[in-house]
Structure formats: structure tokens, C-alpha cells
Tab-separated table of C-alpha atoms and ligand atoms in Angstrom:
chain	number	residue	atom	x	y	z
F	1	MET	CA	-20.219	-7.147	-19.221
F	2	PRO	CA	-17.262	-4.777	-19.583
F	3	VAL	CA	-15.858	-5.711	-16.168
F	4	LEU	CA	-12.415	-7.242	-16.036
F	5	ALA	CA	-10.674	-8.486	-12.885
F	6	ILE	CA	-6.909	-8.688	-12.408
F	7	ILE	CA	-5.943	-11.346	-9.888
F	8	GLY	CA	-2.596	-12.467	-8.496
F	9	ALA	CA	-2.220	-16.128	-9.481
F	10	GLN	CA	0.646	-16.887	-7.077
F	11	TRP	CA	1.866	-15.599	-3.676
F	12	GLY	CA	1.585	-11.888	-4.559
F	13	ASP	CA	3.965	-9.477	-6.306
F	14	GLU	CA	3.218	-11.023	-9.700
F	15	GLY	CA	3.260	-7.609	-11.392
F	16	LYS	CA	-0.443	-6.800	-10.960
F	17	GLY	CA	0.339	-3.073	-10.723
F	18	LYS	CA	2.005	-3.049	-14.127
F	19	ILE	CA	-0.844	-4.991	-15.786
F	20	VAL	CA	-3.541	-2.841	-14.157
F	21	ASP	CA	-1.751	0.325	-15.299
F	22	LEU	CA	-1.658	-1.028	-18.862
F	23	LEU	CA	-5.295	-2.067	-18.974
F	24	ALA	CA	-6.408	1.131	-17.221
F	25	GLU	CA	-5.776	2.946	-20.479
F	26	ASN	CA	-9.058	1.609	-21.900
F	27	ALA	CA	-10.957	1.579	-18.587
F	28	HIS	CA	-13.232	4.226	-17.131
F	29	VAL	CA	-13.016	2.982	-13.529
F	30	VAL	CA	-10.243	1.131	-11.672
F	31	ALA	CA	-11.235	-0.338	-8.299
F	32	ARG	CA	-9.273	-2.085	-5.545
F	33	TYR	CA	-11.429	-4.686	-3.822
F	34	GLN	CA	-9.517	-6.151	-0.846
F	35	GLY	CA	-6.343	-6.008	1.205
F	36	GLY	CA	-4.880	-2.766	2.428
F	37	ALA	CA	-1.533	-1.076	2.726
F	38	ASN	CA	0.135	-4.509	2.837
F	39	ALA	CA	0.052	-4.292	-0.974
F	40	GLY	CA	2.928	-2.748	-2.896
F	41	HIS	CA	2.156	-2.344	-6.599
F	42	GLU	CA	4.959	-0.836	-8.628
F	43	VAL	CA	4.213	0.934	-11.892
F	44	VAL	CA	7.088	2.172	-14.048
F	45	VAL	CA	6.329	4.880	-16.578
F	46	GLY	CA	9.136	6.285	-18.702
F	47	GLY	CA	11.733	5.085	-16.209
F	48	GLU	CA	9.902	6.705	-13.279
F	49	SER	CA	8.713	4.362	-10.538
F	50	PHE	CA	5.503	4.730	-8.511
F	51	ILE	CA	4.739	2.350	-5.649
F	52	LEU	CA	1.068	2.195	-4.768
F	53	HIS	CA	-0.209	0.679	-1.543
F	54	LEU	CA	-3.858	1.695	-1.254
F	55	VAL	CA	-4.471	3.914	-4.261
F	56	PRO	CA	-5.487	1.899	-7.366
F	57	SER	CA	-2.866	1.517	-10.088
F	58	GLY	CA	-5.097	3.406	-12.545
F	59	ILE	CA	-4.214	6.711	-10.896
F	60	LEU	CA	-1.340	7.391	-13.302
F	61	HIS	CA	-3.755	7.685	-16.224
F	62	PRO	CA	-5.355	11.131	-16.020
F	63	GLY	CA	-9.137	11.229	-16.180
F	64	LYS	CA	-9.849	7.745	-14.773
F	65	ILE	CA	-12.084	7.155	-11.758
F	66	ASN	CA	-10.155	5.290	-9.044
F	67	ILE	CA	-12.075	3.521	-6.296
F	68	ILE	CA	-11.023	1.972	-2.995
F	69	GLY	CA	-13.849	-0.498	-2.535
F	70	ASN	CA	-15.753	-1.719	0.508
F	71	GLY	CA	-13.614	-4.863	0.812
F	72	VAL	CA	-10.417	-2.896	1.404
F	73	VAL	CA	-9.093	-2.157	4.896
F	74	LEU	CA	-7.970	1.450	4.861
F	75	ASP	CA	-5.223	2.831	7.056
F	76	PRO	CA	-5.952	6.578	6.903
F	77	GLU	CA	-2.407	7.468	7.970
F	78	SER	CA	-0.899	5.465	5.127
F	79	PHE	CA	-3.607	6.738	2.739
F	80	GLU	CA	-2.857	10.371	3.571
F	81	ALA	CA	0.892	9.872	3.097
F	82	GLU	CA	0.333	8.120	-0.244
F	83	VAL	CA	-2.079	10.751	-1.549
F	84	ASN	CA	0.261	13.576	-0.520
F	85	GLY	CA	3.211	11.779	-2.120
F	86	LEU	CA	1.292	11.462	-5.399
F	87	ARG	CA	0.177	15.109	-5.305
F	88	LYS	CA	3.803	16.187	-4.789
F	89	ARG	CA	4.794	14.281	-7.903
F	90	GLY	CA	2.099	16.003	-9.927
F	91	VAL	CA	-0.346	13.073	-10.026
F	92	LYS	CA	-3.958	14.255	-9.870
F	93	VAL	CA	-5.903	12.561	-7.096
F	94	ASP	CA	-8.555	15.101	-6.137
F	95	GLY	CA	-11.833	14.520	-7.930
F	96	CYS	CA	-10.733	11.168	-9.342
F	97	LEU	CA	-10.130	9.094	-6.201
F	98	PHE	CA	-13.006	7.753	-4.085
F	99	VAL	CA	-13.088	5.674	-0.902
F	100	SER	CA	-16.026	3.456	0.020
F	101	ASP	CA	-17.911	4.577	3.114
F	102	ARG	CA	-18.093	0.860	3.990
F	103	ALA	CA	-14.325	0.146	3.942
F	104	HIS	CA	-13.034	-0.796	7.386
F	105	LEU	CA	-10.486	1.475	9.029
F	106	THR	CA	-7.099	0.279	10.200
F	107	LEU	CA	-6.173	2.127	13.390
F	108	ALA	CA	-2.910	2.322	15.331
F	109	LEU	CA	-4.203	-0.421	17.652
F	110	HIS	CA	-4.461	-2.839	14.702
F	111	LYS	CA	-0.864	-2.179	13.677
F	112	GLN	CA	0.272	-2.542	17.301
F	113	LEU	CA	-1.551	-5.844	17.635
F	114	ASP	CA	-0.145	-7.128	14.313
F	115	ALA	CA	3.408	-6.319	15.436
F	116	ALA	CA	2.824	-7.771	18.923
F	117	ARG	CA	1.429	-11.055	17.531
F	118	GLU	CA	4.299	-11.388	15.067
F	119	GLY	CA	6.835	-10.743	17.820
F	120	ALA	CA	5.381	-13.141	20.385
F	121	SER	CA	7.579	-16.196	20.858
F	122	GLU	CA	4.578	-18.375	21.773
F	123	GLY	CA	2.473	-17.199	18.866
F	124	LYS	CA	2.353	-18.183	15.208
F	125	LYS	CA	4.765	-16.190	13.069
F	126	ILE	CA	3.236	-15.607	9.635
F	127	GLY	CA	5.768	-13.028	8.498
F	128	SER	CA	3.033	-10.414	8.077
F	129	THR	CA	3.732	-6.952	6.724
F	130	LYS	CA	2.745	-5.557	10.169
F	131	ARG	CA	0.328	-3.177	8.490
F	132	GLY	CA	-2.503	-4.193	10.823
F	133	ILE	CA	-4.341	-6.130	8.119
F	134	SER	CA	-5.345	-9.277	9.994
F	135	PRO	CA	-6.417	-7.402	13.189
F	136	THR	CA	-8.590	-5.049	11.085
F	137	TYR	CA	-10.323	-7.947	9.320
F	138	MET	CA	-10.673	-9.704	12.702
F	139	ASP	CA	-12.531	-6.668	14.042
F	140	LYS	CA	-14.642	-6.531	10.886
F	141	ALA	CA	-15.699	-10.157	11.397
F	142	GLY	CA	-15.953	-9.567	15.164
F	143	ARG	CA	-18.401	-6.684	14.569
F	144	VAL	CA	-16.258	-4.136	16.409
F	145	GLY	CA	-14.745	-2.428	13.349
F	146	LEU	CA	-15.261	1.182	12.332
F	147	ARG	CA	-16.123	2.372	8.849
F	148	PRO	CA	-16.156	5.922	7.495
F	149	ALA	CA	-19.969	5.737	7.328
F	150	ASP	CA	-20.013	5.369	11.112
F	151	LEU	CA	-17.824	8.337	11.902
F	152	ASN	CA	-20.514	11.015	11.782
F	153	ASP	CA	-22.136	9.485	14.834
F	154	ALA	CA	-19.812	10.188	17.776
F	155	ASP	CA	-21.862	8.190	20.289
F	156	TYR	CA	-21.898	5.101	18.077
F	157	CYS	CA	-18.128	5.400	17.503
F	158	LYS	CA	-17.476	5.694	21.223
F	159	SER	CA	-19.572	2.597	21.949
F	160	ILE	CA	-17.705	0.544	19.320
F	161	ILE	CA	-14.316	1.750	20.581
F	162	ALA	CA	-15.333	0.800	24.149
F	163	ALA	CA	-16.437	-2.679	23.033
F	164	ASN	CA	-13.219	-3.104	21.051
F	165	LEU	CA	-10.892	-1.967	23.867
F	166	TYR	CA	-12.722	-4.134	26.400
F	167	GLU	CA	-11.031	-7.125	24.780
F	168	LYS	CA	-7.956	-5.534	23.139
F	169	ASN	CA	-6.620	-4.003	26.339
F	170	ILE	CA	-6.612	-7.413	28.006
F	171	LEU	CA	-4.558	-8.784	25.120
F	172	PHE	CA	-2.212	-5.798	25.170
F	173	LYS	CA	-1.687	-5.845	28.925
F	174	GLU	CA	-1.821	-9.508	29.832
F	175	LEU	CA	-0.335	-11.130	26.759
F	176	TYR	CA	1.877	-8.678	24.945
F	177	GLY	CA	3.096	-6.244	27.620
F	178	VAL	CA	1.800	-3.293	25.567
F	179	LYS	CA	0.400	-0.229	27.365
F	180	PRO	CA	-3.433	-0.354	27.323
F	181	LEU	CA	-5.171	2.327	25.251
F	182	SER	CA	-7.709	4.846	26.482
F	183	ALA	CA	-11.033	5.164	24.662
F	184	ALA	CA	-10.520	8.939	24.524
F	185	SER	CA	-7.184	8.644	22.690
F	186	VAL	CA	-8.604	6.176	20.147
F	187	PHE	CA	-11.622	8.436	19.568
F	188	ALA	CA	-9.284	11.417	19.000
F	189	GLU	CA	-7.342	9.317	16.476
F	190	VAL	CA	-10.562	8.327	14.689
F	191	LYS	CA	-11.637	11.984	14.440
F	192	ARG	CA	-8.244	12.955	13.019
F	193	HIS	CA	-8.431	10.161	10.476
F	194	PHE	CA	-11.972	11.062	9.493
F	195	ALA	CA	-10.773	14.509	8.469
F	196	ALA	CA	-8.167	12.910	6.176
F	197	VAL	CA	-10.544	10.574	4.360
F	198	LYS	CA	-13.756	12.665	4.378
F	199	PRO	CA	-13.101	14.508	1.089
F	200	PHE	CA	-12.753	11.148	-0.713
F	201	LEU	CA	-15.770	9.306	0.708
F	202	ALA	CA	-18.492	8.047	-1.578
F	203	ASP	CA	-21.062	5.306	-2.064
F	204	THR	CA	-18.625	3.524	-4.361
F	205	THR	CA	-20.957	0.550	-4.924
F	206	GLY	CA	-23.591	2.916	-6.265
F	207	MET	CA	-20.967	4.651	-8.403
F	208	ILE	CA	-19.762	1.379	-9.943
F	209	HIS	CA	-23.304	0.298	-10.782
F	210	LYS	CA	-24.077	3.680	-12.304
F	211	PHE	CA	-21.012	3.422	-14.572
F	212	LEU	CA	-21.861	-0.176	-15.413
F	213	ALA	CA	-25.366	0.869	-16.482
F	214	GLN	CA	-23.733	3.446	-18.763
F	215	GLY	CA	-21.673	0.678	-20.375
F	216	LYS	CA	-18.364	1.996	-19.023
F	217	ASN	CA	-15.340	-0.274	-18.744
F	218	ILE	CA	-14.472	-1.307	-15.192
F	219	LEU	CA	-11.177	-2.808	-14.084
F	220	LEU	CA	-10.945	-4.568	-10.708
F	221	GLU	CA	-7.490	-4.672	-9.110
F	222	GLY	CA	-6.619	-7.503	-6.774
F	223	ALA	CA	-3.952	-7.271	-4.102
F	224	GLN	CA	-1.862	-10.222	-2.813
F	225	GLY	CA	-2.518	-13.452	-4.693
F	226	THR	CA	-4.511	-16.681	-4.837
F	227	LEU	CA	-2.090	-18.612	-2.608
F	228	LEU	CA	-2.373	-15.883	0.036
F	229	ASP	CA	-6.189	-16.018	-0.092
F	230	ILE	CA	-7.751	-16.731	3.311
F	231	ASP	CA	-9.914	-19.567	1.885
F	232	HIS	CA	-7.948	-20.930	-1.058
F	233	GLY	CA	-4.351	-20.189	-0.095
F	234	SER	CA	-1.679	-21.965	1.928
F	235	TYR	CA	-3.548	-21.437	5.204
F	236	PRO	CA	-2.491	-20.325	7.827
F	237	TYR	CA	0.336	-18.635	5.883
F	238	VAL	CA	-2.033	-16.307	4.103
F	239	THR	CA	-3.418	-12.801	4.341
F	240	ALA	CA	-6.812	-12.131	5.918
F	241	SER	CA	-8.934	-11.438	2.833
F	242	ASN	CA	-10.242	-13.032	-0.359
F	243	ALA	CA	-7.701	-12.046	-2.978
F	244	THR	CA	-9.441	-14.378	-5.448
F	245	ALA	CA	-12.177	-13.494	-7.950
F	246	GLY	CA	-14.991	-13.988	-5.439
F	247	GLY	CA	-13.465	-11.165	-3.417
F	248	ALA	CA	-13.613	-8.917	-6.470
F	249	ALA	CA	-17.401	-9.201	-6.382
F	250	SER	CA	-17.945	-8.915	-2.627
F	251	GLY	CA	-15.285	-6.219	-2.253
F	252	THR	CA	-16.936	-3.856	-4.737
F	253	GLY	CA	-20.617	-4.751	-4.509
F	254	LEU	CA	-20.746	-6.262	-7.985
F	255	GLY	CA	-22.531	-9.543	-8.575
F	256	PRO	CA	-20.345	-12.469	-9.770
F	257	THR	CA	-22.258	-12.611	-13.076
F	258	GLN	CA	-21.217	-9.039	-13.793
F	259	ILE	CA	-17.513	-9.877	-14.070
F	260	GLY	CA	-16.819	-10.809	-17.675
F	261	ARG	CA	-13.134	-11.688	-17.739
F	262	VAL	CA	-10.651	-12.716	-15.061
F	263	ILE	CA	-6.956	-12.326	-15.852
F	264	GLY	CA	-4.488	-14.166	-13.648
F	265	VAL	CA	-1.119	-12.440	-13.350
F	266	CYS	CA	1.714	-14.920	-12.991
F	267	LYS	CA	5.480	-14.559	-13.010
F	268	ALA	CA	7.444	-16.822	-15.349
F	269	TYR	CA	8.799	-18.272	-12.073
F	270	THR	CA	7.563	-17.948	-8.478
F	271	THR	CA	8.302	-15.720	-5.486
F	272	ARG	CA	7.011	-15.547	-1.955
F	273	VAL	CA	7.629	-13.142	0.970
F	274	GLY	CA	7.110	-14.137	4.573
F	275	GLU	CA	6.799	-17.554	6.169
F	276	GLY	CA	5.129	-20.693	4.843
F	277	PRO	CA	5.665	-23.664	2.544
F	278	PHE	CA	7.023	-23.096	-0.965
F	279	PRO	CA	7.519	-26.433	-2.759
F	280	THR	CA	9.514	-25.117	-5.742
F	281	GLU	CA	11.800	-22.830	-3.716
F	282	PHE	CA	15.413	-22.640	-4.955
F	283	ASP	CA	18.387	-23.241	-2.723
F	284	ALA	CA	19.983	-20.124	-1.253
F	285	LYS	CA	22.496	-19.679	-4.095
F	286	LYS	CA	19.978	-19.869	-6.938
F	287	SER	CA	17.450	-17.812	-4.982
F	288	HIS	CA	20.075	-15.092	-4.639
F	289	ILE	CA	20.817	-15.098	-8.390
F	290	VAL	CA	17.143	-14.813	-9.387
F	291	ARG	CA	16.454	-12.248	-6.644
F	292	GLU	CA	19.164	-10.001	-8.007
F	293	LEU	CA	18.142	-10.528	-11.655
F	294	GLY	CA	14.479	-9.852	-10.888
F	295	GLY	CA	14.931	-7.160	-8.224
F	296	GLU	CA	12.964	-9.409	-5.917
F	297	TYR	CA	12.654	-7.228	-2.841
F	298	GLY	CA	9.240	-6.401	-1.342
F	299	ARG	CA	7.870	-3.013	-2.379
F	300	THR	CA	6.166	-2.533	0.995
F	301	THR	CA	8.613	-3.939	3.539
F	302	GLY	CA	11.867	-4.172	1.553
F	303	ARG	CA	12.193	-7.847	2.569
F	304	ALA	CA	14.040	-10.229	0.252
F	305	ARG	CA	11.579	-12.358	-1.696
F	306	ARG	CA	12.098	-16.123	-1.763
F	307	CYS	CA	12.385	-17.424	-5.351
F	308	GLY	CA	11.615	-20.731	-7.109
F	309	TRP	CA	10.434	-22.354	-10.346
F	310	LEU	CA	6.973	-21.914	-11.770
F	311	ASP	CA	4.555	-24.166	-9.892
F	312	MET	CA	1.850	-25.551	-12.199
F	313	VAL	CA	0.070	-27.393	-9.363
F	314	ALA	CA	-0.449	-24.030	-7.698
F	315	LEU	CA	-1.227	-22.221	-10.965
F	316	LYS	CA	-3.886	-24.770	-11.954
F	317	HIS	CA	-5.432	-24.269	-8.522
F	318	ALA	CA	-5.517	-20.528	-9.277
F	319	VAL	CA	-7.092	-21.149	-12.697
F	320	MET	CA	-9.775	-23.226	-10.990
F	321	VAL	CA	-10.697	-21.121	-7.955
F	322	ASN	CA	-10.704	-17.826	-9.882
F	323	GLY	CA	-12.262	-19.102	-13.097
F	324	LEU	CA	-9.343	-17.497	-14.913
F	325	THR	CA	-10.108	-16.752	-18.536
F	326	GLU	CA	-6.507	-15.903	-19.435
F	327	LEU	CA	-3.024	-15.348	-18.073
F	328	ALA	CA	-0.626	-12.426	-18.083
F	329	ILE	CA	2.903	-13.841	-17.792
F	330	THR	CA	5.335	-11.326	-16.298
F	331	LYS	CA	9.103	-11.126	-15.844
F	332	LEU	CA	9.907	-13.475	-18.712
F	333	ASP	CA	13.103	-11.403	-19.193
F	334	VAL	CA	14.376	-12.471	-15.762
F	335	LEU	CA	14.886	-15.983	-17.177
F	336	ASP	CA	16.893	-14.690	-20.190
F	337	THR	CA	20.219	-15.977	-18.839
F	338	MET	CA	19.057	-19.411	-17.620
F	339	ALA	CA	20.383	-22.373	-19.584
F	340	GLU	CA	17.637	-24.630	-18.249
F	341	ILE	CA	14.207	-23.781	-16.842
F	342	GLU	CA	11.865	-26.046	-14.910
F	343	ILE	CA	8.121	-26.163	-14.329
F	344	CYS	CA	6.741	-28.168	-11.411
F	345	VAL	CA	3.938	-30.376	-12.761
F	346	ALA	CA	3.194	-32.490	-9.680
F	347	TYR	CA	4.109	-32.873	-6.016
F	348	LYS	CA	5.638	-35.973	-4.516
F	349	ILE	CA	4.439	-36.237	-0.913
F	350	GLY	CA	5.917	-39.324	0.732
F	351	ASN	CA	5.171	-42.025	-1.851
F	352	LYS	CA	2.084	-40.240	-3.217
F	353	THR	CA	2.149	-38.123	-6.383
F	354	MET	CA	-0.343	-35.252	-6.290
F	355	THR	CA	-1.473	-32.784	-8.920
F	356	ARG	CA	-3.993	-31.127	-6.609
F	357	PHE	CA	-2.878	-28.199	-4.409
F	358	PRO	CA	-3.158	-29.713	-0.902
F	359	ALA	CA	-5.303	-28.105	1.774
F	360	SER	CA	-3.003	-29.391	4.515
F	361	VAL	CA	-0.085	-27.125	5.287
F	362	SER	CA	1.997	-30.041	6.546
F	363	GLU	CA	1.457	-31.892	3.252
F	364	LEU	CA	2.437	-28.767	1.325
F	365	ASP	CA	5.490	-28.470	3.529
F	366	ARG	CA	6.570	-32.011	2.610
F	367	ALA	CA	5.804	-31.640	-1.100
F	368	LYS	CA	8.774	-32.241	-3.392
F	369	PRO	CA	8.382	-30.868	-6.906
F	370	VAL	CA	8.228	-33.191	-9.913
F	371	THR	CA	9.480	-31.000	-12.745
F	372	LYS	CA	9.497	-30.809	-16.524
F	373	LYS	CA	12.667	-29.296	-17.992
F	374	PHE	CA	12.864	-26.710	-20.789
F	375	LYS	CA	15.836	-25.337	-22.684
F	376	GLY	CA	16.556	-21.690	-21.930
F	377	TRP	CA	16.770	-19.114	-24.726
F	378	LEU	CA	19.966	-17.410	-23.552
F	379	SER	CA	19.208	-14.115	-25.266
F	380	SER	CA	17.433	-10.910	-24.324
F	381	THR	CA	13.633	-10.743	-24.615
F	382	LYS	CA	13.419	-7.146	-23.418
F	383	LYS	CA	12.947	-5.600	-26.840
F	384	ALA	CA	10.313	-8.062	-28.074
F	385	ARG	CA	6.932	-6.463	-28.745
F	386	SER	CA	5.266	-9.435	-30.422
F	387	LEU	CA	5.401	-13.179	-29.851
F	388	LYS	CA	7.219	-13.539	-33.181
F	389	GLN	CA	10.081	-11.409	-31.862
F	390	LEU	CA	10.668	-13.812	-28.954
F	391	PRO	CA	13.336	-16.540	-29.216
F	392	THR	CA	11.872	-19.941	-30.183
F	393	ASN	CA	12.637	-21.490	-26.788
F	394	ALA	CA	10.822	-18.646	-25.002
F	395	ARG	CA	7.772	-19.243	-27.213
F	396	THR	CA	7.963	-22.971	-26.445
F	397	TYR	CA	8.047	-22.150	-22.724
F	398	LEU	CA	4.954	-19.914	-23.014
F	399	LYS	CA	3.114	-22.531	-25.105
F	400	ALA	CA	3.864	-25.127	-22.417
F	401	ILE	CA	2.445	-22.828	-19.725
F	402	GLU	CA	-0.742	-22.375	-21.775
F	403	ALA	CA	-1.093	-26.095	-22.422
F	404	LEU	CA	-0.432	-27.116	-18.825
F	405	ALA	CA	-2.596	-24.379	-17.272
F	406	GLY	CA	-5.390	-24.870	-19.804
F	407	VAL	CA	-5.927	-21.128	-20.387
F	408	PRO	CA	-4.486	-18.814	-23.032
F	409	VAL	CA	-1.741	-16.286	-22.388
F	410	GLY	CA	-3.005	-12.839	-23.441
F	411	ILE	CA	-0.169	-10.623	-22.202
F	412	VAL	CA	3.568	-11.239	-21.826
F	413	SER	CA	5.682	-8.764	-19.896
F	414	VAL	CA	9.399	-8.504	-20.670
F	415	GLY	CA	10.391	-5.560	-18.476
F	416	ALA	CA	9.018	-3.290	-15.773
F	417	ASP	CA	8.185	-0.365	-18.048
F	418	ARG	CA	4.741	0.126	-19.567
F	419	THR	CA	6.241	-0.223	-23.012
F	420	GLU	CA	7.989	-3.544	-22.305
F	421	THR	CA	4.898	-5.592	-23.048
F	422	ILE	CA	3.570	-8.028	-25.636
F	423	PHE	CA	-0.176	-8.075	-26.254
F	424	VAL	CA	-0.731	-11.452	-27.859
F	425	ASN	CA	-3.719	-10.130	-29.801
F	426	LYS	CA	-6.075	-7.133	-29.898
F	427	LYS	CA	-8.543	-8.814	-27.554
F	428	ALA	CA	-5.929	-8.889	-24.772
F	429	ARG	CA	-6.385	-5.142	-24.092
F	430	ASP	CA	-9.992	-4.867	-25.161
F	431	TYR	CA	-13.141	-4.591	-23.018
F	432	SER	CA	-15.645	-5.588	-25.664
F	433	PHE	CA	-16.182	-9.238	-24.806
D	1	LIG	P1	2.401	-6.528	-7.636
D	1	LIG	O1	2.373	-6.452	-6.157
D	1	LIG	O2	1.748	-7.746	-8.173
D	1	LIG	O3	1.898	-5.276	-8.303
D	1	LIG	O4	3.938	-6.657	-8.041
D	1	LIG	P2	5.145	-5.773	-7.442
D	1	LIG	O5	5.066	-4.424	-8.020
D	1	LIG	O6	5.206	-5.912	-5.972
D	1	LIG	O7	6.385	-6.596	-7.988
D	1	LIG	C1	6.609	-6.782	-9.340
D	1	LIG	C2	7.937	-6.089	-9.663
D	1	LIG	O8	8.378	-6.497	-10.925
D	1	LIG	C3	7.833	-4.573	-9.739
D	1	LIG	O9	9.023	-4.035	-9.277
D	1	LIG	C4	7.617	-4.302	-11.215
D	1	LIG	O10	8.084	-3.017	-11.608
D	1	LIG	C5	8.475	-5.385	-11.814
D	1	LIG	N1	8.028	-5.923	-13.101
D	1	LIG	C6	6.756	-6.094	-13.559
D	1	LIG	N2	6.768	-6.735	-14.754
D	1	LIG	C7	8.064	-6.971	-15.036
D	1	LIG	C8	8.721	-7.648	-16.103
D	1	LIG	O11	8.126	-8.155	-17.036
D	1	LIG	N3	10.086	-7.712	-16.053
D	1	LIG	C9	10.809	-7.182	-15.032
D	1	LIG	N4	12.108	-7.297	-15.045
D	1	LIG	N5	10.211	-6.536	-14.007
D	1	LIG	C10	8.866	-6.460	-14.003
D	2	LIG	P1	0.890	-7.390	-3.299
D	2	LIG	O1	-0.493	-6.810	-3.467
D	2	LIG	C1	3.352	-10.430	-1.398
D	2	LIG	C2	2.175	-11.671	2.647
D	2	LIG	C3	3.070	-11.326	3.813
D	2	LIG	C4	2.777	-12.507	4.725
D	2	LIG	C5	1.287	-12.751	4.511
D	2	LIG	C6	0.387	-12.111	5.535
D	2	LIG	O2	1.976	-6.395	-3.414
D	2	LIG	O3	1.053	-8.601	-4.152
D	2	LIG	P2	-0.411	-9.600	5.992
D	2	LIG	O4	0.389	-8.360	6.300
D	2	LIG	O5	-1.260	-9.485	4.786
D	2	LIG	O6	-1.176	-10.099	7.170
D	2	LIG	O7	0.717	-10.741	5.686
D	2	LIG	O8	1.001	-12.218	3.228
D	2	LIG	N1	1.752	-10.517	1.821
D	2	LIG	C7	2.206	-10.278	0.582
D	2	LIG	N2	3.144	-10.907	-0.155
D	2	LIG	N3	2.673	-9.397	-1.923
D	2	LIG	C8	1.711	-8.765	-1.212
D	2	LIG	O9	0.910	-7.823	-1.755
D	2	LIG	C9	1.464	-9.178	0.115
D	2	LIG	N4	0.627	-8.763	1.094
D	2	LIG	C10	0.808	-9.605	2.116
D	2	LIG	O10	4.410	-11.262	3.428
D	2	LIG	O11	3.462	-13.635	4.271
D	3	LIG	MG1	3.669	-6.189	-4.561
């Protein structure tokens, strides 16, 4: 099946946008399958940077079909701003961008609730992006969400808004001191939003299956990463969707057997934004050095990313729960000036040594990394375009990642630009598998 999924193998920001942009060249369709405007996928083309939040990272290749699938939560306000921003920069969106009529809509009330929950001193601070993601998925699961398909029926919309506000206004008023919302104002907002998304709406599941039947290449773009996955991540410090490969099927309407290859994108080290355990996290000084070398600031919120060594316990978990068939290792160049590099191969928790990623957040919090040390290469990798052009120690490092993870490395990225990439072999960018 010519369907390839790109999945974040860590805590997000692995460089999925760059890899999707590269592989979009040989794709016919690029589809986002979960998450929302919490994502920030940067693509750099000829020194020009594009940051995509909802629009798939295939949009910079003219002539591709870009789909926002049913599993995505769509904030129409953010969508409109992003589409207009792309149009202004000469990127064609009309006629090549489609939004599922089943995607759930993020409204102002979801963003308000996200911010209120994050700000509450009694609540649980997750360090969310405050883009309303968790409240939108809560309403989806709570059966009081709205989807574009519902918006033609005003009476149905009004009944859902009433059911939603029946509970939300109690939370706003009694818990968070936020002014309750009127059903009329929310309905007016929904109507406004409908106008913004209407020209893009489509039965995207049907579209994907039609292209699949024609033998077209389909690329599925994950947002966030495995360790932020609601089921397989470091719960509760996760996002509210399935960022893993299962989500790629449910979030587009493909069957799991129709996905042929699953590429895990993984930095040569690790970063994380927001709260939650991070066993291989550097101390403040080293974190600062790597943050500056790697430009590790969130592309959605601007927050400083926490930095640490590559965590093989976590990566092996990602290999397992996604069925990864290969890895794309990004940001190898960021390690160019390190004399010594470490990979965490196990966790020490109390007097136990674990190689399994723990389900318990308190165990993960207590985990101390057991590391394997590697000599740095202390020279620039940025100009390498084949494995042979990499310094020997960099090749040794990549070989160790392959051996420890148990899956081959197909792509190595040595800079943000499209051109700063090593395809290990022809198969790495091919859809005929
Ligand atoms: P995503 O959310 O997974 O798409 O990743 P982000 O775009 O949030 O963060 C990755 C950042 O690293 C972006 O700013 C990319 O332009 C940049 N980047 C991607 N690959 C490389 C690389 O190999 N080297 C360097 N130095 N930067 C990279
Ligand atoms: P991309 O697609 C990194 C993190 C937030 C927070 C947690 C929950 O660019 O890799 P949410 O707003 O989703 O409820 O926040 O998840 N988070 C991300 N971290 N990259 C992302 O997306 C993220 N999207 C959410 O920082 O810790
Ligand atoms: Mg990002």
C-alpha cells in the first residue's frame, strides 16, 4: 500500500514538518490526522521559513492535495489566519486544501476553558499550549462537540450548544470566575466560523480512499509525538489525542492494514515543552547551550524547550507502539560541537533497573538515566549529503541508534533546510514498497 505515516517518536518538535515536506515531493496527498493548532511544524525552503499549525506540511509543494482529517480539532479562527498568511506569501491553498466535515471545531469557549484550567491554582498544570485542544476533545468524547457537517442544521447546532453550555457555564462561573456565555453568542460565532471553513469542506475519507484505489501515494502527517500520546505517553502530561500510528488510521478513515510504512522522526537528542517528567533532561547550563545551538524554542508558543540526551527507553517504546519501520534522525548537526554524547539505555528507579517505559508518572519522575557514552565528532556535518560524508564518530553514533532501537535509519537531517538531508538509500524517499 503506498501509504506512509510520519510519527513523532519523542515529545513533539522532532522535525516532522521538515520530513513531511521532503517526502511530500513524491506524494499525491498529504493528510494531518490528529491534534490541532497546538502543532507548530516549521519547514525551511531556500532560507525562507514557514510555520504550519493546521495546514499539512505538503502545502509548499504545488499541485499536492492537502487534507485536514477527521481526527483533527480545527480552530476556524486559527485556520483562517494561517490560510490567509499562506495566500499572502504566494502559497496556493485554494483547490488543494480540504477539511474533513467530521473534524471537531475548537471554539472560543474551548480556548477559554484551556486557559482557565491551566491558570487554576487547585488544578493540574500540564503546560498546555492553551489552544483549546483538550476541551475540544473532551466535548468530542462527551458528545457535545460540533463538526462542520452539523452546521447546516441550525436547530441541531442550537441544541448542542445549549447542552454544552449547560455544563460549561457552571464551570466558568462557579470554578473559574469567567463570565458565562450566552447560547446566542456561541451560535453567532459558529455561523461566522462556518463561513470561513465552508469552501474547504469535503468528505476527506472518501477522497483518500478514491486516491488509494487509483494507486496514488498518500503521506500521513502526525502532530505532537508518541510520548505526548493520550494512551501511550507520559500520562497525564500528554496531549488529548492519539499521536501514534493508530491515530493515523482512525484520524483519516484508513484501515490499519492500509498503512504500509511508519517512519518515526527522532532528534539526535531529546526536547520537551511544558510540564512533566523528562529522565534525560540536562541541567540548566547544558540545556541552555543545546537550546541555543538547536534554536529550541516552541514554534507555537515561543516557550523555551527543555533539552536532554537521547532516551532509548522512550524510543524503543515508540518503535513498539507505532510499529515503526524506520527512523528519520534529525538535528544531528546540533551535536557537532559536543566532545562526548550520551544515550540513555535504561532507567534506574530506586534499586530497580528498567528498560521498559513506565506507565506510572511517579516512577518516570524518579527515573535516573543509565547512559552509554560516545565520542563526539567535533566537526560540521551540515554539508554532508551521504553517510560516507559524515565523520566516523557521527556514523558510529547513528549505527548505535539503529542497533539499540532495532530499526534502520532511512533519513538523517543535518540542518533545517530541505537540502540539508541525507537519504540513506533510494528506498528512503520511495513509495513503492
Ligand atoms: P515538528 O513540530 O516536529 O515539525 O518540529 P518543529 O518544526 O517544531 O521543530 C523542529 C525545528 O528544528 C524547526 O525549527 C526546524 O526548522 C528545525 N530543524 C529540522 N531539522 C533540523 C536539522 O536537522 N538541523 C537543525 N539545526 N534544525 C532542524
Ligand atoms: P508539534 O506537532 C511539542 C505539549 C504541550 C503540553 C502538552 C499538552 O509541533 O510537535 P496541549 O495544548 O496539546 O493540550 O498541550 O503537549 N505539546 C507539544 N509539545 N510539540 C507539539 O506539537 C506539541 N503540542 C502540544 O507543551 O506539554
Ligand atoms: Mg513543533
